[in-house]
Amino acid sequence: MSSIAAIAHFTPSTKLTHPHRLSPISLPVSLRLSQISPISLCLSQISPISPISLSFSPTHLPLQPLHALSPDSNNGNGKDSFNNGGGGGGDNNGDNNGDNNGDDNEGEAVLILAQIGRSLDSLPKDLADAIRSGKIPGSVVEKYLELEKSGLFKWLLQFAGFRERLLADDLFLAKVGMECGVGIFTKTLAEYERRRENFFNELEIVTADVVMAIIADFMLVWLPAPTVSLRAPVALNAGRIAKFFHNCPDNAFQIAMSGTSFTLLQRIGAIVRNGTKLFAVGTTSSLVGTVVTNAVINARKTVGSTSSEEAENVPVLSTSIGYGVYMAISSNLRYQILAGVVEQRLLEPLLHKHKVLLSAMCFAVRTGNTFLGSLLWVDYARLIGIQKAPEAE
């Protein structure tokens, strides 16, 4: 009988079983099978007395299990996430597993959405784009779906700034309330602690400090808050400095996310960038505060108040610039450490299952930080000469 040769080609099923490594798994949709070569089935010469001889040439399938990824975990390479991730990601700073992490992130997020019958198109565009690019792990998608159940959070999630911060910290809104709620009380108390019997004699200066605090408190929570970066890539024609700061995290100490990477220089850049913004905020808020204070002093002089005749107008320019510098250095560093180290790295891992206790601890440390900041401001203002120290008796 003549030789018979047969070549059989097949397309693998979406479910494969490896006898020694894995149980049956469902491969992600994004798995490429283009490099799987066919299995060749060769039938040797068939004769009435010789058995059929089969030879197989299977190609190895590099199957890898999906890893559970979260912002609180390591990056899968055994290294701490401090130097290997965060809200934005660098240009060329990822490790060797960066591409694989991105594929895992996308597959994990798509599977979570598929389980509840949602598609990427049902999410905000920036969030959907971040998922497609592999920047967002499944844990962030789960947090977004959980926050959507609240009417207030669902409304706030429409705004990109709140969306980035709430996805990184679901207590962000509570922290804003804490900071602004206790700001007036703690700053007034700190002013009294430093001035004592001169408190009412220097009431105009106290008023300026409190007004500055009210304006600045919100920004002190907003700018250094850890974020899940959903920003679009910077324009190709942007300068090197713009690209550098665009890729810096919002908080220099925030926990890394899988699929992104930051260098130490980029984390330092976060402090510089936020310091620049806080300088502008501090200068503007101080300008408003001193103008209001001088208006009060002049109004009291007009009506002939005895105490107001002794009060002097607060220097507008020097006070405003001085407060801007104070915000850029002291406030910037304190709030970066508070949000990125104390809250996200220390309190959150310990108390993440006890939200009430976690909120109470955040309230305590933020209150203490606000009071400390007020004391430091009074000493700093007297040191640079924009406020006068009480004369010794």
Short mmCIF file of N, CA and C in Angstrom, two decimals, residues 40-134:
data_model
loop_
_atom_site.label_atom_id
_atom_site.label_comp_id
_atom_site.label_asym_id
_atom_site.label_seq_id
_atom_site.Cartn_x
_atom_site.Cartn_y
_atom_site.Cartn_z
N SER A 40 1.19 18.58 14.44
CA SER A 40 1.29 17.80 13.21
C SER A 40 1.08 16.32 13.53
N LEU A 41 0.18 15.72 12.80
CA LEU A 41 -0.10 14.30 12.97
C LEU A 41 0.39 13.59 11.72
N CYS A 42 1.39 12.82 11.90
CA CYS A 42 1.98 12.14 10.75
C CYS A 42 1.71 10.65 10.84
N LEU A 43 1.13 10.11 9.80
CA LEU A 43 0.87 8.68 9.73
C LEU A 43 1.92 8.05 8.85
N SER A 44 2.67 7.15 9.41
CA SER A 44 3.69 6.47 8.62
C SER A 44 3.05 5.46 7.68
N GLN A 45 3.87 4.83 6.91
CA GLN A 45 3.35 3.88 5.93
C GLN A 45 2.51 2.81 6.62
N ILE A 46 1.32 2.67 6.11
CA ILE A 46 0.39 1.71 6.71
C ILE A 46 0.47 0.40 5.95
N SER A 47 0.67 -0.66 6.63
CA SER A 47 0.68 -1.99 6.01
C SER A 47 -0.20 -2.92 6.82
N PRO A 48 -0.63 -4.01 6.25
CA PRO A 48 -1.52 -4.91 6.98
C PRO A 48 -0.90 -5.45 8.25
N ILE A 49 0.42 -5.48 8.33
CA ILE A 49 1.02 -6.14 9.48
C ILE A 49 1.77 -5.17 10.40
N SER A 50 1.95 -3.89 9.95
CA SER A 50 2.69 -2.93 10.78
C SER A 50 1.71 -1.99 11.49
N PRO A 51 1.97 -1.65 12.76
CA PRO A 51 1.06 -0.75 13.48
C PRO A 51 1.21 0.68 12.99
N ILE A 52 0.19 1.45 13.28
CA ILE A 52 0.23 2.87 12.93
C ILE A 52 1.17 3.59 13.88
N SER A 53 2.07 4.36 13.33
CA SER A 53 3.05 5.12 14.13
C SER A 53 2.64 6.58 14.16
N LEU A 54 2.54 7.15 15.35
CA LEU A 54 2.13 8.55 15.50
C LEU A 54 3.27 9.35 16.09
N SER A 55 3.47 10.55 15.56
CA SER A 55 4.46 11.47 16.16
C SER A 55 3.82 12.83 16.33
N PHE A 56 4.00 13.43 17.51
CA PHE A 56 3.38 14.72 17.84
C PHE A 56 4.46 15.76 18.07
N SER A 57 4.19 17.00 17.64
CA SER A 57 5.10 18.13 17.87
C SER A 57 4.35 19.26 18.54
N PRO A 58 3.96 19.10 19.78
CA PRO A 58 3.19 20.15 20.44
C PRO A 58 4.07 21.34 20.79
N THR A 59 3.48 22.49 20.72
CA THR A 59 4.16 23.72 21.13
C THR A 59 3.82 24.02 22.58
N HIS A 60 4.79 24.43 23.36
CA HIS A 60 4.52 24.76 24.77
C HIS A 60 3.62 25.98 24.85
N LEU A 61 2.66 25.93 25.73
CA LEU A 61 1.77 27.08 25.97
C LEU A 61 2.17 27.71 27.30
N PRO A 62 2.72 28.90 27.29
CA PRO A 62 3.18 29.52 28.54
C PRO A 62 2.02 30.03 29.36
N LEU A 63 1.34 29.15 30.07
CA LEU A 63 0.18 29.54 30.86
C LEU A 63 0.64 30.12 32.19
N GLN A 64 0.05 31.22 32.57
CA GLN A 64 0.36 31.85 33.84
C GLN A 64 -0.93 32.16 34.56
N PRO A 65 -1.00 31.89 35.86
CA PRO A 65 -2.22 32.20 36.59
C PRO A 65 -2.39 33.69 36.78
N LEU A 66 -3.63 34.12 36.90
CA LEU A 66 -3.91 35.53 37.18
C LEU A 66 -3.52 35.82 38.61
N HIS A 67 -2.89 36.94 38.83
CA HIS A 67 -2.49 37.33 40.18
C HIS A 67 -3.49 38.32 40.74
N ALA A 68 -3.78 38.19 42.00
CA ALA A 68 -4.66 39.16 42.66
C ALA A 68 -3.84 40.40 42.96
N LEU A 69 -4.26 41.50 42.37
CA LEU A 69 -3.51 42.75 42.49
C LEU A 69 -4.33 43.76 43.24
N SER A 70 -3.68 44.55 44.04
CA SER A 70 -4.37 45.63 44.74
C SER A 70 -3.38 46.72 45.03
N PRO A 71 -3.85 47.95 45.30
CA PRO A 71 -2.93 49.05 45.60
C PRO A 71 -2.11 48.81 46.85
N ASP A 72 -2.57 47.90 47.73
CA ASP A 72 -1.87 47.69 48.99
C ASP A 72 -0.86 46.56 48.90
N SER A 73 -0.76 45.90 47.76
CA SER A 73 0.13 44.77 47.63
C SER A 73 1.45 45.18 47.01
N ASN A 74 2.41 44.26 47.05
CA ASN A 74 3.65 44.50 46.34
C ASN A 74 3.42 44.36 44.86
N ASN A 75 4.43 44.64 44.08
CA ASN A 75 4.28 44.64 42.64
C ASN A 75 4.54 43.29 42.00
N GLY A 76 4.62 42.24 42.78
CA GLY A 76 4.81 40.93 42.21
C GLY A 76 6.27 40.58 42.01
N ASN A 77 7.15 41.49 42.34
CA ASN A 77 8.57 41.20 42.17
C ASN A 77 9.31 41.15 43.49
N GLY A 78 8.52 41.14 44.59
CA GLY A 78 9.13 41.04 45.90
C GLY A 78 9.67 42.33 46.43
N LYS A 79 9.52 43.42 45.70
CA LYS A 79 10.04 44.71 46.15
C LYS A 79 8.91 45.54 46.73
N ASP A 80 9.27 46.41 47.67
CA ASP A 80 8.28 47.30 48.24
C ASP A 80 7.79 48.27 47.19
N SER A 81 6.53 48.64 47.31
CA SER A 81 5.91 49.47 46.27
C SER A 81 6.31 50.93 46.36
N PHE A 82 7.10 51.32 47.36
CA PHE A 82 7.44 52.73 47.50
C PHE A 82 8.18 53.26 46.29
N ASN A 83 9.02 52.46 45.69
CA ASN A 83 9.79 52.93 44.55
C ASN A 83 9.28 52.41 43.22
N ASN A 84 8.16 51.69 43.25
CA ASN A 84 7.73 51.05 42.02
C ASN A 84 6.27 51.26 41.70
N GLY A 85 5.74 52.39 41.99
CA GLY A 85 4.35 52.58 41.57
C GLY A 85 3.74 53.79 42.18
N GLY A 86 2.45 54.00 41.87
CA GLY A 86 1.73 55.13 42.40
C GLY A 86 0.68 55.56 41.44
N GLY A 87 0.29 56.82 41.55
CA GLY A 87 -0.85 57.27 40.79
C GLY A 87 -0.64 57.49 39.33
N GLY A 88 0.56 57.81 38.88
CA GLY A 88 0.70 58.18 37.48
C GLY A 88 1.54 57.26 36.66
N GLY A 89 2.76 57.01 37.08
CA GLY A 89 3.62 56.12 36.32
C GLY A 89 4.65 56.90 35.52
N GLY A 90 5.83 56.34 35.41
CA GLY A 90 6.89 57.00 34.68
C GLY A 90 6.95 56.53 33.25
N ASP A 91 7.83 57.15 32.47
CA ASP A 91 7.95 56.80 31.06
C ASP A 91 8.69 55.48 30.88
N ASN A 92 9.86 55.35 31.52
CA ASN A 92 10.67 54.16 31.31
C ASN A 92 11.13 53.59 32.64
N ASN A 93 10.27 53.66 33.63
CA ASN A 93 10.71 53.27 34.96
C ASN A 93 10.09 51.97 35.44
N GLY A 94 9.32 51.29 34.62
CA GLY A 94 8.69 50.05 35.03
C GLY A 94 9.69 48.93 35.10
N ASP A 95 9.34 47.89 35.87
CA ASP A 95 10.22 46.74 35.93
C ASP A 95 9.93 45.82 34.75
N ASN A 96 10.62 44.67 34.72
CA ASN A 96 10.48 43.78 33.58
C ASN A 96 9.10 43.18 33.47
N ASN A 97 8.34 43.20 34.57
CA ASN A 97 7.01 42.62 34.54
C ASN A 97 5.94 43.65 34.28
N GLY A 98 6.31 44.87 33.87
CA GLY A 98 5.33 45.93 33.70
C GLY A 98 4.26 45.59 32.68
N ASP A 99 4.67 45.04 31.51
CA ASP A 99 3.70 44.72 30.48
C ASP A 99 2.76 43.62 30.93
N ASN A 100 3.32 42.59 31.61
CA ASN A 100 2.48 41.50 32.09
C ASN A 100 1.50 42.00 33.13
N ASN A 101 1.95 42.89 34.03
CA ASN A 101 1.05 43.45 35.03
C ASN A 101 -0.08 44.21 34.37
N GLY A 102 0.24 44.98 33.31
CA GLY A 102 -0.80 45.71 32.60
C GLY A 102 -1.83 44.78 31.99
N ASP A 103 -1.38 43.67 31.38
CA ASP A 103 -2.31 42.71 30.79
C ASP A 103 -3.18 42.08 31.87
N ASP A 104 -2.56 41.73 33.01
CA ASP A 104 -3.33 41.15 34.11
C ASP A 104 -4.36 42.13 34.65
N ASN A 105 -3.95 43.40 34.80
CA ASN A 105 -4.87 44.42 35.29
C ASN A 105 -6.09 44.54 34.39
N GLU A 106 -5.85 44.63 33.09
CA GLU A 106 -6.96 44.79 32.16
C GLU A 106 -7.88 43.57 32.20
N GLY A 107 -7.32 42.38 32.15
CA GLY A 107 -8.14 41.18 32.18
C GLY A 107 -8.94 41.05 33.45
N GLU A 108 -8.33 41.39 34.59
CA GLU A 108 -9.01 41.31 35.87
C GLU A 108 -10.17 42.31 35.95
N ALA A 109 -9.93 43.53 35.49
CA ALA A 109 -10.97 44.55 35.52
C ALA A 109 -12.14 44.19 34.60
N VAL A 110 -11.83 43.68 33.41
CA VAL A 110 -12.89 43.31 32.47
C VAL A 110 -13.73 42.16 33.03
N LEU A 111 -13.09 41.20 33.69
CA LEU A 111 -13.83 40.09 34.27
C LEU A 111 -14.77 40.56 35.38
N ILE A 112 -14.31 41.51 36.19
CA ILE A 112 -15.15 42.04 37.28
C ILE A 112 -16.38 42.73 36.70
N LEU A 113 -16.18 43.52 35.66
CA LEU A 113 -17.32 44.20 35.02
C LEU A 113 -18.25 43.20 34.36
N ALA A 114 -17.69 42.16 33.74
CA ALA A 114 -18.52 41.16 33.06
C ALA A 114 -19.41 40.41 34.04
N GLN A 115 -18.93 40.21 35.25
CA GLN A 115 -19.70 39.48 36.25
C GLN A 115 -20.99 40.19 36.64
N ILE A 116 -21.01 41.52 36.53
CA ILE A 116 -22.23 42.27 36.87
C ILE A 116 -22.92 42.83 35.63
N GLY A 117 -22.48 42.39 34.46
CA GLY A 117 -23.12 42.81 33.23
C GLY A 117 -22.82 44.23 32.81
N ARG A 118 -21.65 44.76 33.21
CA ARG A 118 -21.26 46.11 32.83
C ARG A 118 -20.17 46.04 31.76
N SER A 119 -20.07 47.08 30.96
CA SER A 119 -19.02 47.18 29.96
C SER A 119 -18.16 48.39 30.27
N LEU A 120 -17.01 48.46 29.61
CA LEU A 120 -16.13 49.61 29.82
C LEU A 120 -16.79 50.91 29.40
N ASP A 121 -17.67 50.85 28.43
CA ASP A 121 -18.33 52.07 27.95
C ASP A 121 -19.26 52.67 28.99
N SER A 122 -19.64 51.88 30.00
CA SER A 122 -20.53 52.40 31.04
C SER A 122 -19.77 53.18 32.10
N LEU A 123 -18.43 53.16 32.04
CA LEU A 123 -17.60 53.88 32.99
C LEU A 123 -17.20 55.24 32.42
N PRO A 124 -16.78 56.17 33.28
CA PRO A 124 -16.24 57.44 32.77
C PRO A 124 -15.09 57.19 31.81
N LYS A 125 -14.96 58.04 30.83
CA LYS A 125 -13.99 57.80 29.75
C LYS A 125 -12.56 57.68 30.27
N ASP A 126 -12.17 58.54 31.21
CA ASP A 126 -10.79 58.47 31.70
C ASP A 126 -10.53 57.17 32.45
N LEU A 127 -11.53 56.68 33.19
CA LEU A 127 -11.37 55.42 33.90
C LEU A 127 -11.30 54.25 32.93
N ALA A 128 -12.16 54.26 31.91
CA ALA A 128 -12.15 53.20 30.91
C ALA A 128 -10.83 53.17 30.15
N ASP A 129 -10.31 54.35 29.79
CA ASP A 129 -9.03 54.41 29.08
C ASP A 129 -7.89 53.88 29.95
N ALA A 130 -7.94 54.20 31.24
CA ALA A 130 -6.89 53.72 32.15
C ALA A 130 -6.95 52.21 32.29
N ILE A 131 -8.15 51.64 32.28
CA ILE A 131 -8.28 50.18 32.34
C ILE A 131 -7.71 49.54 31.09
N ARG A 132 -8.02 50.11 29.93
CA ARG A 132 -7.53 49.56 28.66
C ARG A 132 -6.01 49.61 28.59
N SER A 133 -5.42 50.62 29.20
CA SER A 133 -3.96 50.75 29.16
C SER A 133 -3.29 49.93 30.24
N GLY A 134 -4.07 49.23 31.08
CA GLY A 134 -3.50 48.37 32.10
C GLY A 134 -3.04 49.08 33.35
#
